[in-house]
Amino acid sequence: MINFLDLKSVNTPVHDELVDACKRVIESGWYIGGRELATFEAAFADYCGSKYCIGVANGLDALVLTLRAWIAMGRLQEGDEVIVPANTYIASILAISENRLTPVLVEPDVNSFNLCPVNARKAITSKTRAILPVHLYGQLANMPELLTLAAEYDLLVLEDSAQSHGASISGRKAGSWGHASGFSFYPGKNLGALGDAGAITTDDVELADTLRALRNYGSHEKYKNLYRGVNSRLDEIQAAMLSVKLKYLDAQTQHRRSIAELYLNEINNPLITLPCTSGCAAVAYENHVWHLFVVRTALRDELKAHLASQGVETLIHYPIPPHRQPAYSEWYERSYPVSEKMHLEVISLPMGPSLSLKDARRVVEACNSFSGTAGRE
């Protein structure tokens, strides 16, 4: 079986370094808010091209706390509208509603899956205060156009960079475009911890200072609480392991791009629509780091069954759009046909730094042998 992603194999090459990092923390006697966190925050800020990095407990908290910080700073208030792509993972929307802000769902670009600047412009009202572009599957949204739009209407921009570590446009990386950016280091991400972890990057010193307090019970100084904060801290062991893995991120990204290039060049089944087929050729550009390789087909169930019969594991990101989730049942009557069609058709092929090119070619062969009858025989 070709696994969709084998995390054990991903971590095996750096096993000894990870063990040493954990041992170093254990022997230090300091487990929260110490040297390892500061070292990783500085390194990741430098990697992204941002001035500040604030480590938090997970990627959702990175988005939630950034919006909460802007509320505390008077830049947002309850009821303000935040534009977000309708086809994103629900976490992006949860962060908005958690802060009693109003998510405004916008249809994505049909080729990139990302927030469409034209549709975003149409969605702006007198209540719009922010845009939350999601760099879905590892490809940057059209940030130059979205920043132009944001500047025109004086909107805050919060990047959801949970899937795009290292992606860039003209040398400018995810995490350095918006006023702030939220990252996830969930184990399956391109830069993954060995547990939950997240971070915010920003150039705004006031925002960074506010976030440091919010993640720590709302306190800059022990027992003095300026805000009604939370406990959302990136611990020393996860920070130490992320410092180890950050060193290898670019090399792993290049391997992902090699797999993507193979898929793009050699999967030729007319029943399968490859990503970025309309002049994107994303493998030739720096803006895609291939967190996921997502294809589309009207025969998804059949393709999934066929690939499984050929020993290829696949996943679906994501089967149900946010506006069809019980958590947002008040949106059931809404219609987002582009997003709905995507959610019905997308299927993710194996992708990761431990996937061999030999196995990737087996995935290609399995895709090309699909006739549309698997699962119906």
Short mmCIF file of N, CA, C and O in Angstrom, two decimals, residues 87-181:
data_model
loop_
_atom_site.label_atom_id
_atom_site.label_comp_id
_atom_site.label_asym_id
_atom_site.label_seq_id
_atom_site.Cartn_x
_atom_site.Cartn_y
_atom_site.Cartn_z
N ASN A 87 -14.82 27.76 0.29
CA ASN A 87 -14.39 26.36 0.20
C ASN A 87 -13.27 26.00 1.16
O ASN A 87 -12.65 24.95 1.05
N THR A 88 -13.00 26.86 2.12
CA THR A 88 -11.90 26.61 3.05
C THR A 88 -12.25 25.53 4.06
O THR A 88 -13.42 25.16 4.22
N TYR A 89 -11.24 25.05 4.77
CA TYR A 89 -11.49 24.20 5.94
C TYR A 89 -12.19 25.06 6.99
O TYR A 89 -11.94 26.26 7.12
N ILE A 90 -13.05 24.44 7.76
CA ILE A 90 -13.93 25.18 8.67
C ILE A 90 -13.18 26.00 9.71
O ILE A 90 -13.72 26.98 10.25
N ALA A 91 -11.94 25.65 10.02
CA ALA A 91 -11.19 26.38 11.04
C ALA A 91 -11.08 27.87 10.72
O ALA A 91 -11.16 28.72 11.62
N SER A 92 -10.92 28.20 9.45
CA SER A 92 -10.80 29.60 9.05
C SER A 92 -12.05 30.38 9.45
O SER A 92 -11.99 31.54 9.89
N ILE A 93 -13.20 29.74 9.30
CA ILE A 93 -14.48 30.38 9.60
C ILE A 93 -14.76 30.36 11.10
O ILE A 93 -15.29 31.33 11.66
N LEU A 94 -14.39 29.27 11.77
CA LEU A 94 -14.55 29.21 13.22
C LEU A 94 -13.83 30.36 13.92
O LEU A 94 -14.33 30.91 14.90
N ALA A 95 -12.65 30.72 13.42
CA ALA A 95 -11.89 31.80 14.03
C ALA A 95 -12.65 33.13 13.97
O ALA A 95 -12.58 33.94 14.90
N ILE A 96 -13.39 33.32 12.90
CA ILE A 96 -14.16 34.55 12.73
C ILE A 96 -15.36 34.56 13.66
O ILE A 96 -15.57 35.51 14.44
N SER A 97 -16.16 33.50 13.61
CA SER A 97 -17.37 33.47 14.42
C SER A 97 -17.06 33.38 15.91
O SER A 97 -17.82 33.88 16.74
N GLU A 98 -15.95 32.77 16.29
CA GLU A 98 -15.54 32.69 17.70
C GLU A 98 -15.39 34.10 18.29
O GLU A 98 -15.62 34.30 19.49
N ASN A 99 -15.01 35.05 17.47
CA ASN A 99 -14.81 36.43 17.92
C ASN A 99 -16.04 37.31 17.71
O ASN A 99 -15.96 38.52 17.81
N ARG A 100 -17.17 36.67 17.41
CA ARG A 100 -18.43 37.38 17.16
C ARG A 100 -18.30 38.38 16.02
O ARG A 100 -18.94 39.43 16.00
N LEU A 101 -17.46 38.03 15.08
CA LEU A 101 -17.38 38.74 13.81
C LEU A 101 -18.24 37.98 12.81
O LEU A 101 -18.65 36.86 13.05
N THR A 102 -18.48 38.58 11.66
CA THR A 102 -19.39 37.99 10.69
C THR A 102 -18.63 37.45 9.49
O THR A 102 -18.04 38.23 8.73
N PRO A 103 -18.60 36.13 9.30
CA PRO A 103 -17.94 35.58 8.10
C PRO A 103 -18.77 35.88 6.85
O PRO A 103 -19.98 35.67 6.83
N VAL A 104 -18.10 36.37 5.83
CA VAL A 104 -18.73 36.59 4.53
C VAL A 104 -18.07 35.64 3.55
O VAL A 104 -16.92 35.85 3.15
N LEU A 105 -18.79 34.59 3.19
CA LEU A 105 -18.23 33.56 2.32
C LEU A 105 -18.24 34.00 0.87
O LEU A 105 -19.24 34.55 0.39
N VAL A 106 -17.11 33.76 0.19
CA VAL A 106 -16.93 34.20 -1.19
C VAL A 106 -16.48 33.01 -2.03
O VAL A 106 -15.61 32.23 -1.60
N GLU A 107 -17.04 32.89 -3.21
CA GLU A 107 -16.65 31.80 -4.12
C GLU A 107 -15.18 31.93 -4.52
O GLU A 107 -14.69 33.03 -4.79
N PRO A 108 -14.45 30.80 -4.58
CA PRO A 108 -13.03 30.83 -4.92
C PRO A 108 -12.79 30.90 -6.44
O PRO A 108 -13.71 30.73 -7.24
N ASP A 109 -11.54 31.12 -6.78
CA ASP A 109 -11.11 30.98 -8.17
C ASP A 109 -11.17 29.50 -8.55
O ASP A 109 -10.70 28.64 -7.81
N VAL A 110 -11.76 29.19 -9.71
CA VAL A 110 -12.00 27.79 -10.07
C VAL A 110 -10.71 27.04 -10.39
O VAL A 110 -10.69 25.80 -10.34
N ASN A 111 -9.63 27.75 -10.71
CA ASN A 111 -8.39 27.07 -11.07
C ASN A 111 -7.45 26.89 -9.89
O ASN A 111 -6.85 25.83 -9.72
N SER A 112 -7.32 27.91 -9.05
CA SER A 112 -6.37 27.85 -7.94
C SER A 112 -6.99 27.36 -6.64
O SER A 112 -6.28 27.02 -5.70
N PHE A 113 -8.33 27.33 -6.55
CA PHE A 113 -9.07 26.99 -5.33
C PHE A 113 -8.99 28.11 -4.28
O PHE A 113 -9.56 27.98 -3.21
N ASN A 114 -8.27 29.19 -4.57
CA ASN A 114 -8.06 30.24 -3.59
C ASN A 114 -9.04 31.40 -3.75
O ASN A 114 -9.77 31.48 -4.74
N LEU A 115 -9.03 32.30 -2.77
CA LEU A 115 -9.92 33.45 -2.76
C LEU A 115 -9.77 34.25 -4.05
O LEU A 115 -8.66 34.64 -4.42
N CYS A 116 -10.88 34.51 -4.71
CA CYS A 116 -10.90 35.25 -5.97
C CYS A 116 -11.00 36.75 -5.67
O CYS A 116 -11.98 37.20 -5.07
N PRO A 117 -10.02 37.55 -6.09
CA PRO A 117 -10.07 38.99 -5.81
C PRO A 117 -11.30 39.69 -6.40
O PRO A 117 -11.86 40.60 -5.79
N VAL A 118 -11.74 39.24 -7.57
CA VAL A 118 -12.93 39.85 -8.20
C VAL A 118 -14.16 39.58 -7.33
O VAL A 118 -14.94 40.50 -7.05
N ASN A 119 -14.32 38.35 -6.88
CA ASN A 119 -15.47 38.02 -6.03
C ASN A 119 -15.36 38.68 -4.66
O ASN A 119 -16.37 39.06 -4.06
N ALA A 120 -14.13 38.81 -4.17
CA ALA A 120 -13.94 39.49 -2.89
C ALA A 120 -14.37 40.94 -2.98
O ALA A 120 -15.04 41.47 -2.08
N ARG A 121 -14.02 41.60 -4.06
CA ARG A 121 -14.42 43.00 -4.25
C ARG A 121 -15.94 43.13 -4.24
O ARG A 121 -16.50 44.04 -3.62
N LYS A 122 -16.63 42.22 -4.92
CA LYS A 122 -18.09 42.28 -4.98
C LYS A 122 -18.73 42.09 -3.60
O LYS A 122 -19.86 42.54 -3.39
N ALA A 123 -18.02 41.43 -2.69
CA ALA A 123 -18.58 41.12 -1.38
C ALA A 123 -18.39 42.24 -0.36
O ALA A 123 -18.94 42.17 0.74
N ILE A 124 -17.61 43.25 -0.69
CA ILE A 124 -17.31 44.32 0.26
C ILE A 124 -18.55 45.19 0.50
O ILE A 124 -19.23 45.60 -0.44
N THR A 125 -18.82 45.44 1.78
CA THR A 125 -19.92 46.33 2.17
C THR A 125 -19.37 47.37 3.14
O THR A 125 -18.17 47.39 3.46
N SER A 126 -20.25 48.20 3.64
CA SER A 126 -19.83 49.23 4.60
C SER A 126 -19.37 48.63 5.93
O SER A 126 -18.72 49.29 6.74
N LYS A 127 -19.71 47.34 6.15
CA LYS A 127 -19.32 46.67 7.39
C LYS A 127 -18.05 45.83 7.26
O LYS A 127 -17.57 45.27 8.25
N THR A 128 -17.51 45.73 6.06
CA THR A 128 -16.31 44.90 5.84
C THR A 128 -15.10 45.56 6.48
O THR A 128 -14.83 46.74 6.24
N ARG A 129 -14.38 44.79 7.28
CA ARG A 129 -13.20 45.33 7.95
C ARG A 129 -11.94 44.49 7.73
O ARG A 129 -10.85 44.93 8.06
N ALA A 130 -12.11 43.29 7.20
CA ALA A 130 -10.92 42.43 7.06
C ALA A 130 -11.14 41.40 5.95
O ALA A 130 -12.27 41.09 5.58
N ILE A 131 -10.01 40.90 5.44
CA ILE A 131 -10.00 39.81 4.47
C ILE A 131 -9.13 38.70 5.04
O ILE A 131 -8.04 38.95 5.57
N LEU A 132 -9.63 37.46 4.94
CA LEU A 132 -8.88 36.31 5.43
C LEU A 132 -8.63 35.35 4.26
O LEU A 132 -9.38 34.39 4.07
N PRO A 133 -7.60 35.61 3.47
CA PRO A 133 -7.28 34.68 2.37
C PRO A 133 -6.64 33.41 2.90
O PRO A 133 -5.81 33.46 3.82
N VAL A 134 -7.04 32.28 2.35
CA VAL A 134 -6.50 30.98 2.76
C VAL A 134 -5.62 30.45 1.63
O VAL A 134 -6.08 30.30 0.50
N HIS A 135 -4.37 30.18 1.93
CA HIS A 135 -3.45 29.64 0.92
C HIS A 135 -3.67 28.13 0.83
O HIS A 135 -2.86 27.33 1.31
N LEU A 136 -4.74 27.76 0.17
CA LEU A 136 -5.21 26.37 0.22
C LEU A 136 -4.29 25.41 -0.54
O LEU A 136 -3.83 25.72 -1.64
N TYR A 137 -4.06 24.27 0.06
CA TYR A 137 -3.30 23.16 -0.50
C TYR A 137 -1.81 23.46 -0.69
O TYR A 137 -1.07 22.65 -1.23
N GLY A 138 -1.38 24.66 -0.27
CA GLY A 138 0.04 25.01 -0.38
C GLY A 138 0.34 26.08 -1.40
O GLY A 138 1.51 26.42 -1.61
N GLN A 139 -0.69 26.63 -2.03
CA GLN A 139 -0.49 27.67 -3.05
C GLN A 139 -0.96 29.02 -2.53
O GLN A 139 -2.07 29.15 -2.01
N LEU A 140 -0.11 30.03 -2.67
CA LEU A 140 -0.48 31.36 -2.23
C LEU A 140 -1.67 31.89 -3.01
O LEU A 140 -1.77 31.71 -4.22
N ALA A 141 -2.56 32.55 -2.30
CA ALA A 141 -3.62 33.30 -2.96
C ALA A 141 -2.99 34.46 -3.73
O ALA A 141 -1.80 34.74 -3.60
N ASN A 142 -3.80 35.13 -4.54
CA ASN A 142 -3.30 36.26 -5.34
C ASN A 142 -3.11 37.47 -4.42
O ASN A 142 -3.92 38.39 -4.40
N MET A 143 -2.03 37.42 -3.65
CA MET A 143 -1.82 38.44 -2.62
C MET A 143 -1.57 39.84 -3.19
O MET A 143 -2.04 40.82 -2.59
N PRO A 144 -0.87 40.01 -4.30
CA PRO A 144 -0.72 41.38 -4.82
C PRO A 144 -2.07 42.05 -5.09
O PRO A 144 -2.28 43.21 -4.69
N GLU A 145 -3.00 41.34 -5.71
CA GLU A 145 -4.31 41.93 -5.98
C GLU A 145 -5.13 42.11 -4.72
O GLU A 145 -5.84 43.11 -4.55
N LEU A 146 -5.05 41.15 -3.81
CA LEU A 146 -5.81 41.25 -2.57
C LEU A 146 -5.28 42.38 -1.69
O LEU A 146 -6.07 43.08 -1.02
N LEU A 147 -3.99 42.61 -1.68
CA LEU A 147 -3.43 43.72 -0.91
C LEU A 147 -3.84 45.07 -1.51
O LEU A 147 -4.10 46.03 -0.78
N THR A 148 -3.88 45.12 -2.83
CA THR A 148 -4.35 46.35 -3.49
C THR A 148 -5.79 46.64 -3.10
O THR A 148 -6.16 47.78 -2.79
N LEU A 149 -6.60 45.60 -3.11
CA LEU A 149 -8.00 45.73 -2.72
C LEU A 149 -8.12 46.17 -1.26
O LEU A 149 -8.91 47.06 -0.92
N ALA A 150 -7.33 45.55 -0.40
CA ALA A 150 -7.39 45.88 1.02
C ALA A 150 -6.97 47.32 1.27
O ALA A 150 -7.58 48.03 2.09
N ALA A 151 -5.94 47.78 0.57
CA ALA A 151 -5.49 49.16 0.74
C ALA A 151 -6.56 50.15 0.27
O ALA A 151 -6.76 51.20 0.88
N GLU A 152 -7.26 49.79 -0.79
CA GLU A 152 -8.30 50.67 -1.33
C GLU A 152 -9.42 50.88 -0.34
O GLU A 152 -9.99 51.98 -0.24
N TYR A 153 -9.76 49.84 0.42
CA TYR A 153 -10.88 49.91 1.36
C TYR A 153 -10.43 49.94 2.82
O TYR A 153 -11.27 49.85 3.73
N ASP A 154 -9.13 50.08 3.06
CA ASP A 154 -8.58 50.14 4.40
C ASP A 154 -8.98 48.92 5.23
O ASP A 154 -9.53 49.03 6.33
N LEU A 155 -8.69 47.74 4.69
CA LEU A 155 -9.06 46.48 5.33
C LEU A 155 -7.83 45.80 5.92
O LEU A 155 -6.73 45.85 5.35
N LEU A 156 -8.02 45.14 7.04
CA LEU A 156 -6.98 44.29 7.60
C LEU A 156 -6.89 43.00 6.79
O LEU A 156 -7.90 42.52 6.27
N VAL A 157 -5.70 42.44 6.69
CA VAL A 157 -5.49 41.19 5.98
C VAL A 157 -4.83 40.18 6.91
O VAL A 157 -3.73 40.42 7.41
N LEU A 158 -5.52 39.08 7.14
CA LEU A 158 -5.00 37.98 7.95
C LEU A 158 -4.83 36.76 7.06
O LEU A 158 -5.81 36.17 6.62
N GLU A 159 -3.59 36.39 6.77
CA GLU A 159 -3.34 35.20 5.96
C GLU A 159 -3.58 33.93 6.79
O GLU A 159 -3.11 33.84 7.92
N ASP A 160 -4.28 32.98 6.22
CA ASP A 160 -4.32 31.64 6.78
C ASP A 160 -3.26 30.83 6.04
O ASP A 160 -3.48 30.35 4.92
N SER A 161 -2.11 30.70 6.66
CA SER A 161 -0.95 30.06 6.04
C SER A 161 -0.71 28.65 6.57
O SER A 161 0.40 28.12 6.49
N ALA A 162 -1.77 28.02 7.07
CA ALA A 162 -1.64 26.70 7.70
C ALA A 162 -1.09 25.64 6.77
O ALA A 162 -0.51 24.65 7.22
N GLN A 163 -1.25 25.84 5.44
CA GLN A 163 -0.81 24.83 4.48
C GLN A 163 0.29 25.33 3.54
O GLN A 163 0.60 24.67 2.56
N SER A 164 0.89 26.47 3.86
CA SER A 164 1.74 27.11 2.83
C SER A 164 3.12 27.52 3.32
O SER A 164 3.71 28.46 2.79
N HIS A 165 3.68 26.82 4.28
CA HIS A 165 5.00 27.16 4.80
C HIS A 165 6.03 27.21 3.67
O HIS A 165 6.30 26.20 3.02
N GLY A 166 6.59 28.38 3.44
CA GLY A 166 7.64 28.53 2.44
C GLY A 166 7.18 28.93 1.06
O GLY A 166 8.01 29.24 0.19
N ALA A 167 5.88 28.93 0.80
CA ALA A 167 5.39 29.38 -0.51
C ALA A 167 5.63 30.88 -0.66
O ALA A 167 5.55 31.64 0.31
N SER A 168 5.91 31.31 -1.88
CA SER A 168 6.22 32.73 -2.07
C SER A 168 5.83 33.22 -3.46
O SER A 168 5.65 32.43 -4.38
N ILE A 169 5.70 34.52 -3.57
CA ILE A 169 5.51 35.20 -4.84
C ILE A 169 6.58 36.27 -4.94
O ILE A 169 6.71 37.11 -4.05
N SER A 170 7.37 36.21 -6.01
CA SER A 170 8.47 37.16 -6.21
C SER A 170 9.38 37.24 -4.99
O SER A 170 9.85 38.32 -4.62
N GLY A 171 9.62 36.10 -4.39
CA GLY A 171 10.54 36.03 -3.25
C GLY A 171 9.93 36.40 -1.91
O GLY A 171 10.60 36.29 -0.88
N ARG A 172 8.67 36.80 -1.90
CA ARG A 172 7.99 37.20 -0.66
C ARG A 172 7.14 36.04 -0.17
O ARG A 172 6.20 35.63 -0.84
N LYS A 173 7.44 35.55 1.02
CA LYS A 173 6.85 34.29 1.48
C LYS A 173 5.52 34.49 2.20
O LYS A 173 5.21 35.57 2.69
N ALA A 174 4.77 33.39 2.24
CA ALA A 174 3.59 33.33 3.09
C ALA A 174 4.00 33.72 4.50
O ALA A 174 5.04 33.32 5.00
N GLY A 175 3.17 34.52 5.13
CA GLY A 175 3.49 35.00 6.46
C GLY A 175 4.04 36.40 6.48
O GLY A 175 4.20 36.99 7.56
N SER A 176 4.35 36.94 5.30
CA SER A 176 4.90 38.30 5.24
C SER A 176 4.07 39.23 4.36
O SER A 176 4.45 40.37 4.12
N TRP A 177 2.92 38.76 3.89
CA TRP A 177 2.07 39.58 3.01
C TRP A 177 1.04 40.38 3.79
O TRP A 177 0.89 41.59 3.59
N GLY A 178 0.30 39.72 4.64
CA GLY A 178 -0.78 40.39 5.35
C GLY A 178 -0.29 41.19 6.54
O GLY A 178 0.90 41.24 6.85
N HIS A 179 -1.25 41.81 7.24
CA HIS A 179 -0.92 42.47 8.49
C HIS A 179 -0.51 41.44 9.54
O HIS A 179 0.19 41.77 10.50
N ALA A 180 -0.97 40.21 9.34
CA ALA A 180 -0.59 39.09 10.19
C ALA A 180 -0.89 37.80 9.44
O ALA A 180 -1.62 37.80 8.45
N SER A 181 -0.32 36.72 9.95
CA SER A 181 -0.54 35.43 9.33
C SER A 181 -0.57 34.34 10.39
O SER A 181 0.25 34.35 11.31
#
